[in-house]
Amino acid sequence: VKAIGRPEKAVVTTCAYCGVGCTFRAEMRGEQLVRMVPWKDGKANRGHSCVKGRFAYGYANHKDRITRPMIRDSIDQPWREVSWEEALGYTAGKINDIKARHGARALGGITSSRCTNEETYLVQKLVRSVFGANNVDTCARVCHSPTGYGLKTTFGTSAGTQDFDSVMDADVIMVIGANPTDAHPVFASRMKRRLRQGAKLIVIDPRRIDLVRSPHIEAAHHLPLQPGTNVAVMTSLAHVIVTEKLYDEKFIRERCDWDEFDDWARFVSLERNSPEFLEAVTCVPAQTVREAARLYATGGNGAIYYGLGVTEHSQGSSTVMTIANLAMATGNIGRPGVGVNPLRGQNNVQGACDMGSFPHELPGYRHIHDAETRSVFEKDWGVTLDTEPGLRIPNMLDAAVDGSFRAIYIQGEDILQSDPNTRHVAAGLEAMELVIVHDLFLNETANYAHVFLPGSTFLEKNGTFTNAERRIQPVRKVMEPANGYEDWQVTQMLANAVGANWNYTHPSQIIEEIARLTPSFAGLSWERLNEIGSVQWPVNEKFPQGSPVMHVEGFASGKGKFVVTEYVPTDEKTGPRYPLLLTTGRILSQYNVGAQTRRTDNVVWHDEDVLEMHPTDAENRGFKTGDWAKLASRTGETTLRVLVTDRVAPGVVYTTFHHPSTQANVVTTDFSDWATNCPEYKVTAVQVMPSNGP
Ligand code: SF4
């Protein structure tokens, strides 16, 4: 306090980085933010924080911030700074012209998991009710869309089942395709506390992540599977549980459809689904699978936590359903200490999905085909909605190349850097007549934009974020927006320029509308949130205090649904030209494509992506740590330095995607989840060759 001086003002708000959703006291001197202090009453963090939330806020005042709107007629022209009035008039003119020539379905938008619930709600409302079609999608397309599909199909609700505190009641913790130490550090600390108290740990991950062995923690079982074989591993676990009769018959008979369980049980019992049969596919010793299955089924409360190592596969949705099957079969649902919990990467992935950001679903995960739901929104919004689901992000890009999709509004998302097969994304953007980027910085996607609308940071706005445990928390304005407007105001101005007549004056009115139209949020209001601090949805007449644990008395859809999930190998194959498998992830000090963390002066370590390679593979290719390497796939190539480590298995290499200089997604493929098109980031066949550097 002495070094930075006493704060003159403090505002309690919510971190805008990961899905843990830590609460902070933002301390100000004058107009300057001097310190972020983890807030002891924050229900998600209880006074703790990680390096990103605590120190990485400098990007808010970074010189790269764009604070005035810009336009240009074509992407080879220089940007021209203009007034808000001119930018919005120009954009609206183009939108109305394209709509007149090509129809409403030629227009679309992308919402951001970094923006507030109210902002994402307005973007989907803009696309559906002002543009006039359902071409709205969100960055969850490339991360947790399989969670939405898989948990809705099995449990009836697209959300994790527990609050974070629940982990303290777990006896067995299974972590699948997630690295909480780096990606969800504050929750990881709570999990580690429980592990140090004696809970048993099963890790299913191709890498030997920190949790496998760290001070005072040793996983009971690590299943270092071959990337792309999640369904095979989960099915072999189920085989053991069913054939050794370790399932919870009482729970299944009471809470699930017994006939569906029976079909599933017969399927997983097949010899071809045994750990011994599948060992050749998964590379996990059969005995390890058997012991892990027995531990999960019989070790007491079993809790599953998973991440993008589950979802970002061609069988991402299937894997989510295998996890749900396993939890239902063992009765690990509906009480503290159990459950199935997706660890969300971005701060508001859950919220963006809740708010109707998918092309087939209105807010609250209700299908656009449902006439009754449509009529609720039509009456409130005073429009007639398109009855057909719109396009997903990859389909928008395909349709742009074909000429039928002409314009896109992208809020807070850098799809050129974050989405797979960069060349294909660039081709789709280049083919469009109008690309509107609404962001803090001139990101990579803005290279293809015709309109740039400056965005506001989480420090400059009011609203709410929903974290990975469905906790809706207030975001409070700490400073005035550098560009003059909060993001929800910009979307409103754009809607009105195109012809709407919206007149929200505060996000509290948007929350009121969301609560009025969405049963799971019916008990929500800005005033109530400010009184109680936070609440976990569903919050309504049935659950007036919110819902820390879901499915306590029954599943939303009545009975839990077992789904047969056959393992199907990915089409991405290794071979003589591309003999290694690349998988990707993130590190503690950086966040996603690094737009914010790379612009924060006090977080300077890890300033490049590196390629982890097993000593055997490194020796075979003559690499030592620090050497430059060319990483090539069927899709493209990039250059980065090698880190020799036995954290990865022979035949597997690993990197992160935080730096545009690496552009790791140049090498990832177009393969995607069969149900949701979530890209298969986690499996790319590659070759690694010596290089002199970029
Ligand atoms: Fe922010 Fe996540 Fe770190 Fe908490 S754990 S401070 S929410 S980045």
XYZ file of C-alpha atoms and ligand atoms in Angstrom:
702
model
C 0.000 0.000 0.000
C 2.918 2.299 0.826
C 4.502 1.798 -2.595
C 1.391 2.490 -4.622
C -0.385 4.857 -2.246
C -3.736 4.408 -0.571
C -6.636 3.758 -2.920
C -9.178 6.529 -3.219
C -11.950 4.280 -4.407
C -12.577 0.542 -4.708
C -15.098 -1.429 -6.758
C -15.861 -5.131 -6.336
C -16.012 -6.907 -9.689
C -15.372 -10.250 -11.425
C -12.235 -11.455 -13.245
C -12.511 -11.534 -17.026
C -10.073 -14.376 -17.663
C -10.942 -17.999 -16.891
C -14.149 -19.813 -16.002
C -13.385 -19.866 -12.267
C -14.749 -16.315 -12.008
C -12.740 -14.894 -9.095
C -14.062 -11.763 -7.399
C -11.677 -8.828 -6.936
C -11.627 -5.437 -5.263
C -10.357 -3.087 -7.961
C -8.561 -0.242 -6.194
C -8.296 3.132 -7.896
C -6.331 6.324 -7.420
C -7.962 8.998 -9.497
C -8.721 7.376 -12.827
C -5.922 4.849 -12.464
C -6.365 1.233 -11.417
C -3.544 0.571 -8.957
C -4.316 -2.856 -7.564
C -6.576 -5.895 -7.914
C -7.117 -7.496 -4.509
C -8.751 -10.946 -4.382
C -12.050 -10.518 -2.544
C -12.495 -12.672 0.544
C -16.271 -12.871 0.097
C -16.019 -14.050 -3.533
C -17.885 -17.364 -3.537
C -15.795 -18.811 -6.359
C -12.367 -17.808 -5.020
C -12.744 -17.020 -1.283
C -9.888 -14.530 -1.260
C -7.589 -16.382 -3.653
C -6.486 -15.521 -7.177
C -3.942 -16.377 -9.839
C -1.338 -14.270 -11.582
C -3.609 -13.346 -14.485
C -6.511 -11.920 -12.522
C -4.282 -10.198 -10.013
C -1.675 -8.634 -12.275
C -2.691 -8.884 -15.935
C -4.984 -5.854 -16.213
C -2.522 -3.453 -17.870
C -3.989 -4.192 -21.303
C -6.935 -1.956 -20.384
C -4.744 1.127 -20.820
C -2.371 -0.285 -23.424
C -1.305 1.994 -26.242
C -2.626 -0.581 -28.762
C -6.231 0.061 -27.647
C -8.311 1.420 -30.500
C -10.739 3.988 -29.160
C -12.198 5.535 -32.324
C -14.274 3.706 -34.956
C -12.626 3.070 -38.312
C -13.909 2.106 -41.755
C -12.495 1.225 -45.158
C -14.140 0.106 -48.394
C -11.755 -2.765 -49.015
C -9.142 -4.589 -46.981
C -6.242 -3.359 -49.108
C -7.042 0.250 -48.171
C -5.766 1.997 -45.040
C -8.164 2.468 -42.135
C -9.945 5.829 -41.840
C -10.894 7.082 -38.356
C -14.475 8.339 -38.322
C -17.127 9.437 -35.839
C -19.429 6.850 -34.258
C -22.265 8.332 -36.288
C -20.452 7.883 -39.585
C -19.236 4.361 -38.708
C -22.703 3.180 -37.707
C -24.385 4.873 -40.685
C -21.858 3.296 -43.071
C -22.293 -0.152 -41.480
C -26.080 0.005 -41.399
C -26.191 1.098 -45.041
C -24.092 -1.908 -46.046
C -26.150 -4.325 -43.923
C -29.458 -3.111 -45.352
C -28.068 -3.241 -48.882
C -26.770 -6.813 -48.476
C -30.068 -7.868 -46.888
C -32.003 -6.374 -49.819
C -29.804 -8.144 -52.383
C -29.148 -11.496 -50.679
C -31.765 -11.858 -47.925
C -31.456 -12.024 -44.149
C -29.686 -15.375 -44.173
C -26.644 -13.722 -45.812
C -25.976 -11.945 -42.490
C -24.693 -13.250 -39.173
C -22.822 -12.592 -35.964
C -20.474 -14.144 -33.402
C -20.811 -13.544 -29.682
C -17.912 -13.606 -27.241
C -17.397 -15.618 -24.078
C -15.365 -12.671 -22.791
C -18.331 -10.298 -22.950
C -21.134 -10.081 -20.408
C -24.369 -12.057 -20.486
C -26.239 -8.899 -21.385
C -23.893 -8.169 -24.295
C -24.110 -11.668 -25.752
C -27.889 -11.623 -25.297
C -28.080 -8.411 -27.328
C -25.849 -9.729 -30.125
C -28.059 -12.793 -30.609
C -31.141 -10.566 -30.416
C -29.610 -8.277 -33.066
C -28.912 -11.188 -35.408
C -32.278 -12.899 -34.927
C -34.612 -9.941 -34.676
C -32.887 -7.154 -36.655
C -30.768 -8.963 -39.254
C -33.619 -11.499 -39.453
C -32.063 -14.997 -39.382
C -30.509 -17.339 -36.825
C -26.898 -17.135 -38.054
C -25.480 -16.516 -34.602
C -22.720 -18.580 -33.091
C -20.168 -18.197 -30.354
C -16.573 -19.012 -29.567
C -17.872 -21.982 -27.543
C -18.194 -23.559 -30.989
C -14.460 -24.151 -30.795
C -14.321 -25.223 -27.140
C -17.347 -26.470 -25.218
C -20.097 -26.926 -27.802
C -19.827 -30.731 -27.285
C -20.519 -30.133 -23.590
C -23.727 -28.376 -24.574
C -24.773 -31.265 -26.793
C -23.570 -34.140 -24.609
C -24.913 -32.979 -21.250
C -28.217 -31.839 -22.734
C -28.722 -35.236 -24.377
C -27.915 -37.252 -21.255
C -28.864 -35.046 -18.276
C -31.292 -32.701 -20.037
C -29.297 -29.584 -19.055
C -26.236 -28.131 -20.777
C -24.209 -27.333 -17.694
C -21.873 -28.721 -15.065
C -23.640 -30.318 -12.142
C -21.743 -29.009 -9.087
C -20.447 -25.913 -7.331
C -16.676 -25.666 -6.815
C -17.012 -26.296 -3.072
C -18.415 -29.722 -3.905
C -14.906 -30.999 -4.601
C -14.249 -30.914 -0.838
C -16.755 -33.795 -0.475
C -15.212 -35.921 -3.228
C -13.459 -39.172 -2.364
C -12.292 -39.940 -5.889
C -11.504 -37.178 -8.378
C -11.196 -38.031 -12.050
C -9.588 -35.344 -14.232
C -9.979 -35.926 -17.955
C -8.317 -33.795 -20.655
C -7.878 -30.827 -18.356
C -4.907 -29.146 -16.731
C -6.456 -27.148 -13.892
C -3.090 -26.040 -12.475
C -2.467 -23.913 -15.563
C -5.964 -23.226 -16.858
C -8.105 -22.952 -13.676
C -5.528 -22.258 -10.970
C -7.783 -21.142 -8.137
C -10.060 -24.148 -8.483
C -6.962 -26.352 -8.850
C -5.780 -25.157 -5.430
C -9.066 -26.247 -3.861
C -8.880 -29.603 -5.626
C -5.299 -30.082 -4.433
C -6.340 -29.270 -0.877
C -8.877 -32.085 -1.053
C -6.276 -34.422 -2.579
C -3.835 -33.622 0.215
C -6.611 -34.542 2.666
C -6.655 -38.003 1.113
C -9.040 -38.040 -1.857
C -7.817 -40.343 -4.615
C -6.949 -39.026 -8.073
C -7.306 -40.519 -11.546
C -5.800 -38.491 -14.417
C -6.693 -39.306 -18.028
C -4.405 -37.234 -20.232
C -1.761 -37.855 -22.913
C 0.635 -35.572 -20.984
C 1.996 -36.083 -17.509
C 0.380 -32.889 -16.242
C 1.428 -31.339 -12.948
C -1.407 -33.031 -11.030
C -0.028 -36.503 -11.773
C 2.813 -35.838 -9.386
C 3.231 -32.597 -7.452
C 4.242 -31.848 -3.834
C 2.214 -34.130 -1.524
C 0.019 -35.296 -4.427
C 0.398 -38.431 -6.477
C -2.299 -39.703 -8.804
C -3.487 -43.196 -7.944
C -3.696 -43.821 -11.691
C -2.507 -41.906 -14.740
C -3.983 -43.140 -18.022
C -1.659 -41.610 -20.683
C -3.899 -42.326 -23.619
C -3.063 -41.878 -27.289
C -4.615 -38.548 -28.427
C -7.971 -39.179 -30.077
C -8.920 -42.307 -28.119
C -11.031 -40.801 -25.322
C -14.159 -42.748 -26.237
C -12.218 -46.012 -26.269
C -10.763 -45.343 -22.811
C -14.092 -44.288 -21.311
C -15.851 -47.275 -22.865
C -13.250 -49.651 -21.457
C -13.787 -48.109 -18.000
C -17.530 -48.694 -18.451
C -16.841 -52.283 -19.550
C -15.158 -53.019 -16.228
C -17.907 -51.322 -14.195
C -20.666 -53.257 -15.957
C -19.018 -56.672 -16.288
C -17.825 -56.607 -12.677
C -21.314 -55.412 -11.591
C -19.982 -52.283 -9.913
C -22.905 -50.144 -11.061
C -25.559 -48.592 -8.810
C -28.739 -50.459 -9.738
C -30.935 -48.551 -7.283
C -29.921 -45.157 -8.693
C -30.326 -46.326 -12.277
C -33.785 -47.829 -11.651
C -34.998 -44.716 -9.834
C -33.415 -41.974 -11.909
C -32.760 -43.341 -15.402
C -34.472 -45.376 -18.086
C -33.589 -48.986 -17.243
C -34.096 -50.242 -20.817
C -31.654 -47.647 -22.126
C -29.195 -48.641 -19.421
C -29.646 -52.257 -20.439
C -28.859 -51.504 -24.086
C -25.807 -49.492 -23.077
C -24.635 -52.154 -20.614
C -24.883 -54.852 -23.266
C -22.870 -52.691 -25.659
C -20.047 -51.828 -23.256
C -19.859 -55.463 -22.132
C -18.835 -56.630 -25.595
C -15.383 -58.182 -25.703
C -14.259 -55.553 -28.225
C -14.848 -52.895 -25.552
C -12.692 -54.562 -22.903
C -9.521 -52.808 -21.673
C -7.470 -55.733 -22.972
C -8.938 -55.495 -26.475
C -8.658 -51.691 -26.609
C -5.152 -51.472 -25.159
C -3.660 -51.567 -28.652
C -5.787 -48.518 -29.554
C -5.488 -46.430 -26.396
C -1.929 -47.383 -25.353
C -3.200 -47.524 -21.747
C -2.298 -50.765 -19.926
C -5.476 -52.812 -19.373
C -4.671 -53.383 -15.726
C -4.469 -49.605 -15.107
C -7.895 -49.168 -16.702
C -9.356 -51.948 -14.556
C -7.965 -50.494 -11.343
C -9.082 -46.970 -12.220
C -12.617 -48.187 -13.008
C -12.847 -50.046 -9.709
C -11.611 -47.033 -7.794
C -14.107 -44.649 -9.427
C -17.043 -47.037 -8.934
C -16.334 -48.160 -5.393
C -14.157 -45.447 -3.806
C -17.009 -43.309 -2.405
C -18.121 -40.014 -3.918
C -16.729 -39.869 -7.458
C -16.390 -36.457 -9.128
C -15.379 -35.938 -12.755
C -13.772 -32.717 -14.021
C -12.952 -32.360 -17.683
C -11.639 -29.830 -20.152
C -10.963 -29.231 -23.803
C -8.996 -32.473 -24.054
C -12.446 -34.060 -24.024
C -14.370 -31.723 -26.288
C -11.952 -30.688 -29.047
C -12.088 -33.988 -30.912
C -14.057 -35.488 -33.765
C -15.780 -37.520 -31.023
C -16.026 -34.663 -28.502
C -19.782 -34.961 -27.979
C -19.520 -38.745 -27.723
C -16.861 -38.450 -25.023
C -19.017 -36.056 -23.006
C -21.811 -38.639 -23.174
C -19.459 -41.472 -22.150
C -18.592 -39.411 -19.071
C -22.248 -38.779 -18.269
C -23.011 -42.506 -18.759
C -20.279 -43.413 -16.298
C -21.534 -40.967 -13.651
C -25.133 -42.204 -13.957
C -24.112 -45.875 -13.935
C -22.285 -45.391 -10.642
C -24.910 -43.103 -9.073
C -22.442 -40.241 -8.907
C -25.025 -37.502 -9.579
C -27.211 -35.253 -7.462
C -25.337 -34.670 -4.208
C -22.189 -32.844 -3.037
C -18.879 -34.508 -3.920
C -19.949 -36.163 -7.174
C -21.062 -35.030 -10.618
C -19.764 -34.121 -14.058
C -18.073 -30.768 -14.393
C -16.739 -29.110 -17.517
C -13.973 -26.654 -16.623
C -14.743 -23.699 -18.863
C -11.813 -21.934 -20.462
C -13.136 -18.396 -20.745
C -14.833 -16.382 -18.048
C -18.277 -16.420 -19.632
C -18.462 -19.537 -21.809
C -21.339 -20.822 -19.704
C -23.146 -17.494 -19.908
C -22.642 -17.013 -23.644
C -24.158 -20.462 -24.222
C -27.000 -19.778 -21.753
C -27.879 -16.552 -23.591
C -28.883 -18.166 -26.900
C -25.615 -17.822 -28.777
C -26.081 -21.053 -30.707
C -27.795 -20.954 -34.115
C -30.399 -23.540 -33.127
C -31.220 -22.342 -29.609
C -32.929 -19.339 -28.073
C -31.824 -18.257 -24.556
C -32.155 -21.073 -22.024
C -31.228 -23.793 -24.568
C -34.679 -23.893 -26.186
C -34.762 -25.066 -29.768
C -35.722 -22.594 -32.445
C -38.134 -25.235 -33.807
C -40.210 -24.952 -30.625
C -43.135 -22.747 -31.716
C -44.221 -21.966 -28.158
C -40.779 -20.618 -27.203
C -40.508 -18.697 -30.459
C -43.830 -17.017 -29.822
C -42.680 -15.858 -26.347
C -39.732 -14.049 -27.936
C -41.716 -12.859 -30.952
C -44.284 -11.182 -28.710
C -41.651 -9.533 -26.540
C -39.394 -8.447 -29.407
C -42.220 -7.532 -31.780
C -40.828 -9.529 -34.721
C -41.384 -12.785 -36.577
C -38.406 -15.115 -36.123
C -36.850 -17.337 -38.767
C -38.012 -20.858 -37.902
C -34.852 -22.628 -39.099
C -31.533 -22.946 -37.242
C -28.824 -20.716 -38.642
C -25.232 -21.434 -39.641
C -22.394 -22.379 -37.330
C -19.080 -20.503 -37.648
C -17.419 -23.038 -40.009
C -20.574 -23.168 -42.127
C -20.673 -19.357 -42.300
C -17.105 -19.427 -43.630
C -17.955 -22.155 -46.163
C -21.052 -20.236 -47.274
C -18.977 -17.073 -47.637
C -16.611 -18.848 -50.007
C -19.671 -20.141 -51.930
C -21.076 -16.592 -52.101
C -24.280 -17.055 -50.104
C -23.071 -15.557 -46.804
C -22.041 -11.905 -47.159
C -21.604 -10.091 -43.842
C -20.599 -10.800 -40.249
C -20.496 -8.873 -36.952
C -17.813 -10.324 -34.648
C -17.804 -9.157 -31.051
C -14.726 -9.833 -28.902
C -13.373 -12.789 -30.840
C -10.283 -13.255 -33.009
C -11.373 -16.134 -35.213
C -8.370 -15.869 -37.505
C -6.081 -16.812 -34.636
C -8.348 -19.001 -32.547
C -10.191 -21.091 -35.129
C -8.688 -24.072 -36.948
C -7.137 -24.046 -40.410
C -6.211 -20.374 -40.548
C -6.059 -20.325 -44.360
C -9.676 -21.440 -44.627
C -10.811 -18.818 -42.097
C -8.952 -16.129 -44.058
C -10.540 -17.270 -47.328
C -14.030 -17.093 -45.781
C -13.483 -13.627 -44.321
C -11.927 -12.332 -47.529
C -14.933 -13.495 -49.544
C -17.395 -11.439 -47.447
C -18.603 -7.973 -48.444
C -18.708 -6.726 -44.882
C -16.709 -7.842 -41.851
C -17.380 -5.828 -38.685
C -14.899 -6.394 -35.865
C -15.911 -5.051 -32.443
C -12.855 -5.455 -30.212
C -10.242 -3.805 -28.036
C -7.329 -4.193 -30.439
C -6.719 -4.493 -34.155
C -6.525 -8.262 -33.895
C -5.607 -10.709 -36.653
C -9.235 -10.978 -37.830
C -9.329 -7.190 -38.262
C -6.897 -7.599 -41.171
C -9.975 -8.761 -43.082
C -12.431 -6.213 -41.650
C -14.133 -3.232 -43.272
C -15.473 -1.737 -40.049
C -13.728 -1.631 -36.687
C -15.884 -0.697 -33.689
C -13.812 -0.121 -30.522
C -14.743 -2.337 -27.591
C -14.670 -1.842 -23.842
C -12.834 -3.911 -21.212
C -14.496 -5.622 -18.246
C -13.250 -2.710 -16.125
C -15.348 -0.305 -18.173
C -18.768 -1.933 -18.008
C -21.638 -3.161 -15.882
C -23.282 -6.528 -16.339
C -22.854 -10.166 -15.332
C -20.611 -13.152 -16.062
C -21.585 -16.788 -15.393
C -18.712 -19.020 -14.312
C -18.141 -22.749 -14.759
C -20.292 -23.601 -11.730
C -23.295 -21.669 -13.220
C -22.657 -18.804 -10.791
C -23.986 -15.494 -12.106
C -21.839 -12.673 -10.726
C -21.911 -8.893 -11.161
C -19.328 -7.107 -13.256
C -19.111 -3.489 -12.095
C -17.750 -0.490 -13.880
C -14.409 0.566 -12.416
C -13.551 3.294 -14.941
C -15.238 5.052 -17.859
C -14.891 3.315 -21.251
C -11.916 4.658 -23.215
C -14.028 4.533 -26.382
C -17.020 6.259 -24.777
C -19.377 3.258 -24.778
C -19.871 -0.123 -23.131
C -20.168 -2.998 -25.633
C -23.911 -3.460 -25.065
C -24.382 0.212 -25.991
C -22.453 -0.256 -29.235
C -24.624 -3.242 -30.185
C -27.733 -1.216 -29.372
C -26.511 1.700 -31.511
C -25.820 -0.697 -34.389
C -29.282 -2.297 -34.041
C -30.947 1.111 -34.055
C -28.887 2.291 -37.033
C -30.137 -0.748 -38.965
C -33.741 0.052 -38.038
C -34.549 -1.214 -34.558
C -35.825 0.899 -31.716
C -34.063 -0.363 -28.607
C -33.785 1.926 -25.629
C -31.971 0.146 -22.821
C -30.276 2.600 -20.502
C -28.591 0.105 -18.135
C -27.760 -3.636 -18.276
C -30.231 -4.159 -15.420
C -33.026 -3.723 -18.000
C -31.467 -6.407 -20.205
C -31.289 -8.754 -17.186
C -34.977 -8.035 -16.552
C -35.764 -9.047 -20.126
C -33.656 -12.222 -19.862
C -35.424 -13.159 -16.612
C -38.838 -12.442 -18.139
C -38.199 -14.690 -21.144
C -36.099 -17.515 -19.667
C -37.529 -19.793 -16.948
C -34.144 -20.840 -15.517
C -33.310 -17.155 -14.816
C -36.769 -16.033 -13.694
C -35.551 -15.143 -10.180
C -32.685 -12.972 -11.381
C -32.355 -9.196 -11.144
C -29.485 -6.694 -10.929
C -30.795 -5.486 -7.567
C -30.913 -9.004 -6.133
C -27.425 -9.807 -7.394
C -26.102 -6.708 -5.715
C -27.786 -7.778 -2.493
C -26.636 -11.401 -2.396
C -23.406 -11.166 -4.414
C -24.025 -14.093 -6.775
C -26.430 -16.924 -7.511
C -26.221 -20.227 -9.382
C -28.887 -20.972 -11.984
C -31.545 -22.316 -12.188
C -32.922 -19.552 -10.001
C -36.684 -19.273 -10.112
C -39.818 -20.103 -8.154
C -38.744 -23.736 -7.726
C -35.153 -22.817 -6.740
C -35.445 -19.360 -5.148
C -31.956 -19.541 -3.610
C -30.366 -20.883 -6.805
C -28.891 -24.338 -7.387
C -25.368 -25.206 -6.169
C -25.922 -28.877 -7.109
C -28.112 -29.953 -9.996
C -30.277 -33.032 -10.539
C -30.794 -33.522 -6.800
C -34.311 -34.877 -7.134
C -34.424 -35.713 -10.812
C -33.142 -34.749 -14.232
C -34.612 -31.742 -16.032
C -35.894 -34.004 -18.786
C -37.334 -36.583 -16.371
C -35.046 -39.592 -16.651
C -31.303 -39.612 -17.233
C -30.525 -40.957 -20.676
C -27.806 -43.548 -21.362
C -26.409 -43.196 -24.878
C -24.464 -45.891 -26.720
C -21.220 -44.329 -27.966
C -19.121 -46.400 -30.341
C -15.440 -45.498 -30.627
C -14.669 -44.225 -34.132
C -11.023 -43.445 -34.930
C -10.370 -39.935 -36.185
C -9.740 -39.467 -39.895
C -6.540 -37.622 -39.012
C -3.900 -40.361 -39.368
C -0.200 -40.460 -38.812
C 1.949 -41.919 -41.583
C 5.489 -41.799 -42.972
C 5.243 -38.063 -43.867
C 3.511 -36.988 -40.651
C 4.501 -39.563 -38.019
C 3.855 -37.580 -34.808
C 0.611 -36.485 -33.145
C 0.349 -32.841 -32.089
C -1.929 -31.865 -29.225
C -2.378 -28.332 -27.827
C -3.117 -26.577 -24.539
C -2.351 -23.471 -22.487
C -0.028 -22.168 -19.772
C -0.732 -20.344 -16.527
C 0.650 -16.923 -17.402
C -1.019 -16.534 -20.793
C -4.644 -16.525 -21.803
C -5.977 -17.926 -25.080
C -4.641 -16.015 -28.085
C -2.853 -13.686 -25.668
C -4.534 -10.453 -26.795
C -4.728 -9.278 -23.177
C -1.887 -11.073 -21.389
C 0.661 -10.234 -24.069
C -0.220 -6.568 -23.535
C 0.372 -6.583 -19.809
C 3.845 -5.412 -18.897
C 4.092 -7.096 -15.517
C 3.500 -10.616 -16.857
C 6.519 -11.081 -19.068
C 7.526 -14.685 -18.756
C 6.716 -17.358 -21.339
C 6.930 -14.941 -24.211
C 6.768 -17.591 -26.917
C 4.998 -20.871 -27.629
C 7.324 -23.878 -27.493
C 7.029 -27.417 -28.804
C 7.307 -30.145 -26.175
C 8.945 -33.302 -27.537
C 9.882 -36.595 -25.887
C 13.662 -37.232 -25.546
C 13.475 -40.246 -27.876
C 11.787 -38.284 -30.663
C 14.179 -35.372 -30.079
C 17.221 -37.613 -30.257
C 15.968 -39.291 -33.433
C 15.721 -35.855 -35.059
C 18.820 -34.333 -33.515
C 16.973 -31.760 -31.381
C 17.943 -30.317 -28.037
C 15.988 -27.815 -25.940
C 16.049 -24.346 -27.497
C 16.592 -25.483 -31.103
C 14.312 -24.063 -33.775
C 11.985 -26.539 -35.452
C 9.631 -26.480 -38.411
C 6.287 -28.002 -37.441
C 4.428 -29.175 -40.546
C 1.039 -30.831 -41.081
C -1.138 -31.536 -44.117
C -2.714 -28.104 -43.533
C 0.278 -25.790 -43.060
C 3.502 -25.161 -41.213
C 4.993 -22.910 -38.572
C 8.268 -22.476 -36.699
C 8.905 -22.654 -32.957
C 11.509 -23.714 -30.428
C 11.753 -27.224 -29.007
C 11.537 -28.161 -25.330
C 12.735 -31.701 -24.719
C 10.680 -33.278 -21.926
C 9.241 -36.611 -20.914
C 5.963 -34.889 -19.941
C 4.818 -36.049 -23.378
C 4.906 -39.655 -24.539
C 7.015 -40.804 -27.487
C 5.161 -40.042 -30.723
C 3.275 -37.084 -29.216
C 4.269 -33.398 -29.375
C 2.531 -30.524 -27.634
C 2.324 -26.761 -27.942
C 0.268 -23.744 -26.889
C -1.505 -21.177 -29.075
C -0.916 -17.907 -27.227
C 1.315 -16.075 -29.702
C 0.415 -14.846 -33.205
C 4.080 -15.258 -34.208
C 3.563 -19.034 -33.902
C 0.011 -19.243 -35.255
C -0.320 -22.825 -34.039
C -3.668 -23.120 -35.781
C -1.979 -22.858 -39.161
C -1.279 -26.563 -38.740
C -4.583 -27.751 -37.223
C -7.083 -29.425 -39.513
C -10.696 -29.049 -40.630
C -11.813 -32.216 -38.821
C -14.434 -31.546 -36.197
C -16.895 -33.074 -33.758
C -19.623 -35.005 -35.567
C -22.428 -33.339 -33.589
C -21.275 -29.753 -33.080
C -18.392 -28.996 -35.473
C -16.101 -28.265 -32.530
C -12.648 -28.437 -34.167
C -10.339 -31.348 -33.532
C -7.520 -29.180 -32.156
C -6.172 -31.997 -30.018
C -5.125 -34.382 -32.788
C -3.007 -33.291 -35.756
C -0.553 -35.550 -37.582
C 2.704 -33.622 -37.940
C 6.360 -33.852 -38.799
C 9.026 -31.852 -36.999
C 12.203 -30.860 -38.843
C 15.236 -28.731 -38.012
C 14.912 -25.052 -38.896
C 17.009 -21.888 -38.771
C 14.130 -20.001 -37.159
C 11.284 -17.898 -38.491
Fe -9.040 -14.940 -13.007
Fe -9.256 -17.585 -13.379
Fe -7.064 -16.598 -12.278
Fe -9.371 -16.549 -10.952
S -8.236 -18.386 -11.560
S -7.877 -14.895 -11.083
S -10.837 -16.208 -12.609
S -7.778 -16.218 -14.367
